Amino acid sequence: MEPKFQVQLKIGKPVAEVFDAVVNPDKLTRYFIQSTNGPLVEGVTVRWKFAEVPEAIDVVVREVRPSERIVFEWPAEDGDYRTCVEMTFLAVEDESTLVLIKESGWRPNPTGIEASYGNAGGWMHMMCCLKAYLEFGINLRTGGVCGAETA
């Protein structure tokens, strides 16, 4: 069985605003990553730096459909291969957005399964941080990483 998952969360903001907060580096660094060298644009590779990880990570952007979908690949934590992340943005009632994030491509072994569980929690954390940032103007990651400074 291939390790894969989907997480989702409703954000109380319109789709265009939620989508922009994910692709726009000025916003993305206010709630999720420490730094990046550019926006998520189809066909481009950007580098994301997380406070918890010593090295920046290459994010290879495969697809961007404004206010609908983002697909990218990035290194699997457990080896020398990549996993695929798919983000979908759906308009729902009351000018809100349902964000769905799927990730797949881990090796079907105990290490791959464990890495997929870690990323599922990480993406849920990202969406909670996105919700807090957009709905309440706060950064949940500030002060949340022991021994590392966050944006």
Short mmCIF file of C-alpha atoms in Angstrom, two decimals:
data_model
loop_
_atom_site.label_atom_id
_atom_site.label_comp_id
_atom_site.label_asym_id
_atom_site.label_seq_id
_atom_site.Cartn_x
_atom_site.Cartn_y
_atom_site.Cartn_z
CA MET A 1 0.00 0.00 0.00
CA GLU A 2 1.38 3.41 -1.00
CA PRO A 3 1.66 5.85 1.90
CA LYS A 4 -0.45 8.93 1.11
CA PHE A 5 -2.85 11.24 2.92
CA GLN A 6 -5.25 14.16 2.61
CA VAL A 7 -5.93 16.85 5.21
CA GLN A 8 -8.39 19.71 4.94
CA LEU A 9 -9.50 22.84 6.78
CA LYS A 10 -12.04 25.59 6.21
CA ILE A 11 -10.60 29.13 6.22
CA GLY A 12 -12.99 32.03 6.74
CA LYS A 13 -11.70 34.08 3.80
CA PRO A 14 -12.42 34.14 0.03
CA VAL A 15 -10.54 31.74 -2.24
CA ALA A 16 -8.43 34.42 -3.95
CA GLU A 17 -7.15 35.70 -0.59
CA VAL A 18 -6.33 32.22 0.73
CA PHE A 19 -4.61 31.23 -2.52
CA ASP A 20 -2.53 34.43 -2.50
CA ALA A 21 -1.38 33.73 1.06
CA VAL A 22 0.10 30.43 -0.16
CA VAL A 23 1.79 31.57 -3.40
CA ASN A 24 2.90 35.05 -2.26
CA PRO A 25 6.28 34.88 -0.47
CA ASP A 26 5.61 38.05 1.55
CA LYS A 27 2.59 36.35 3.12
CA LEU A 28 3.90 32.77 3.24
CA THR A 29 6.81 33.89 5.42
CA ARG A 30 4.44 35.51 7.91
CA TYR A 31 2.88 32.25 9.05
CA PHE A 32 4.63 29.15 7.62
CA ILE A 33 8.20 29.25 6.35
CA GLN A 34 11.18 31.27 7.51
CA SER A 35 12.24 32.43 4.04
CA THR A 36 11.91 31.77 0.31
CA ASN A 37 13.53 33.05 -2.84
CA GLY A 38 10.31 33.63 -4.77
CA PRO A 39 6.62 32.97 -5.36
CA LEU A 40 5.10 29.65 -6.37
CA VAL A 41 5.01 29.91 -10.17
CA GLU A 42 4.46 26.98 -12.51
CA GLY A 43 7.72 25.61 -13.93
CA VAL A 44 9.95 27.29 -11.33
CA THR A 45 11.97 25.81 -8.48
CA VAL A 46 11.92 27.87 -5.29
CA ARG A 47 13.81 27.31 -2.06
CA TRP A 48 11.94 27.17 1.23
CA LYS A 49 13.77 27.55 4.53
CA PHE A 50 12.09 26.22 7.66
CA ALA A 51 13.30 27.20 11.13
CA GLU A 52 13.41 23.52 12.15
CA VAL A 53 15.55 22.32 9.23
CA PRO A 54 19.19 23.38 8.77
CA GLU A 55 19.15 23.48 4.94
CA ALA A 56 16.72 25.13 2.53
CA ILE A 57 14.49 22.75 0.55
CA ASP A 58 13.93 22.83 -3.22
CA VAL A 59 10.24 23.06 -4.15
CA VAL A 60 9.69 22.17 -7.82
CA VAL A 61 6.41 23.81 -8.87
CA ARG A 62 4.61 21.62 -11.42
CA GLU A 63 1.22 23.33 -11.71
CA VAL A 64 -0.42 26.57 -10.59
CA ARG A 65 -4.06 27.31 -11.45
CA PRO A 66 -4.91 30.62 -9.75
CA SER A 67 -7.44 30.28 -6.94
CA GLU A 68 -7.84 26.56 -7.71
CA ARG A 69 -4.80 24.33 -7.42
CA ILE A 70 -1.05 24.12 -6.73
CA VAL A 71 1.06 21.01 -7.36
CA PHE A 72 4.71 20.71 -6.41
CA GLU A 73 7.36 18.13 -5.64
CA TRP A 74 9.92 18.27 -2.88
CA PRO A 75 12.43 15.95 -1.22
CA ALA A 76 11.11 13.06 0.84
CA GLU A 77 12.48 13.24 4.36
CA ASP A 78 13.43 9.56 4.34
CA GLY A 79 15.51 9.31 1.17
CA ASP A 80 16.79 10.53 -2.18
CA TYR A 81 13.44 10.86 -3.96
CA ARG A 82 10.57 13.35 -4.10
CA THR A 83 6.97 13.36 -2.96
CA CYS A 84 4.10 15.17 -4.67
CA VAL A 85 1.99 17.78 -2.85
CA GLU A 86 -1.39 18.81 -4.27
CA MET A 87 -3.25 21.78 -2.80
CA THR A 88 -6.85 22.42 -3.82
CA PHE A 89 -8.83 25.56 -2.96
CA LEU A 90 -12.63 25.34 -3.04
CA ALA A 91 -15.07 28.21 -2.47
CA VAL A 92 -17.66 27.34 0.17
CA GLU A 93 -20.50 29.22 1.83
CA ASP A 94 -20.02 32.58 3.56
CA GLU A 95 -17.03 33.67 1.42
CA SER A 96 -14.94 30.87 2.94
CA THR A 97 -12.43 28.45 1.41
CA LEU A 98 -11.93 24.75 1.93
CA VAL A 99 -8.24 23.94 1.55
CA LEU A 100 -7.37 20.31 0.80
CA ILE A 101 -3.76 19.13 0.83
CA LYS A 102 -2.75 15.69 -0.46
CA GLU A 103 0.75 14.29 -0.43
CA SER A 104 1.90 11.02 -1.98
CA GLY A 105 4.93 9.23 -3.32
CA TRP A 106 6.69 7.84 -0.23
CA ARG A 107 8.26 4.44 -0.43
CA PRO A 108 5.98 1.74 0.99
CA ASN A 109 8.25 0.78 3.87
CA PRO A 110 8.23 1.61 7.60
CA THR A 111 10.46 4.67 7.10
CA GLY A 112 8.29 6.03 4.27
CA ILE A 113 5.11 5.44 6.26
CA GLU A 114 6.55 7.23 9.29
CA ALA A 115 7.66 10.18 7.12
CA SER A 116 4.17 10.43 5.59
CA TYR A 117 2.61 10.63 9.07
CA GLY A 118 5.00 13.41 9.99
CA ASN A 119 4.12 15.40 6.88
CA ALA A 120 0.37 14.90 7.42
CA GLY A 121 0.76 16.56 10.81
CA GLY A 122 2.97 19.25 9.29
CA TRP A 123 0.40 20.16 6.64
CA MET A 124 -2.38 20.28 9.21
CA HIS A 125 -0.18 22.61 11.27
CA MET A 126 0.43 24.76 8.18
CA MET A 127 -3.31 25.12 7.56
CA CYS A 128 -3.96 26.03 11.21
CA CYS A 129 -1.22 28.67 10.93
CA LEU A 130 -2.77 29.92 7.66
CA LYS A 131 -6.19 30.17 9.32
CA ALA A 132 -4.79 32.04 12.34
CA TYR A 133 -2.87 34.44 10.08
CA LEU A 134 -5.73 35.22 7.70
CA GLU A 135 -8.62 35.26 10.16
CA PHE A 136 -6.91 36.75 13.22
CA GLY A 137 -3.64 38.31 12.02
CA ILE A 138 -1.41 36.18 14.24
CA ASN A 139 1.61 33.97 13.57
CA LEU A 140 1.28 30.71 15.52
CA ARG A 141 4.89 29.77 14.75
CA THR A 142 6.43 32.78 16.51
CA GLY A 143 8.21 31.38 19.55
CA GLY A 144 7.04 27.87 18.73
CA VAL A 145 10.34 26.38 17.60
CA CYS A 146 12.83 25.61 20.34
CA GLY A 147 16.31 26.85 19.51
CA ALA A 148 15.26 28.50 16.24
CA GLU A 149 14.04 31.97 15.42
CA THR A 150 10.83 32.18 13.38
CA ALA A 151 9.57 34.92 11.10
#
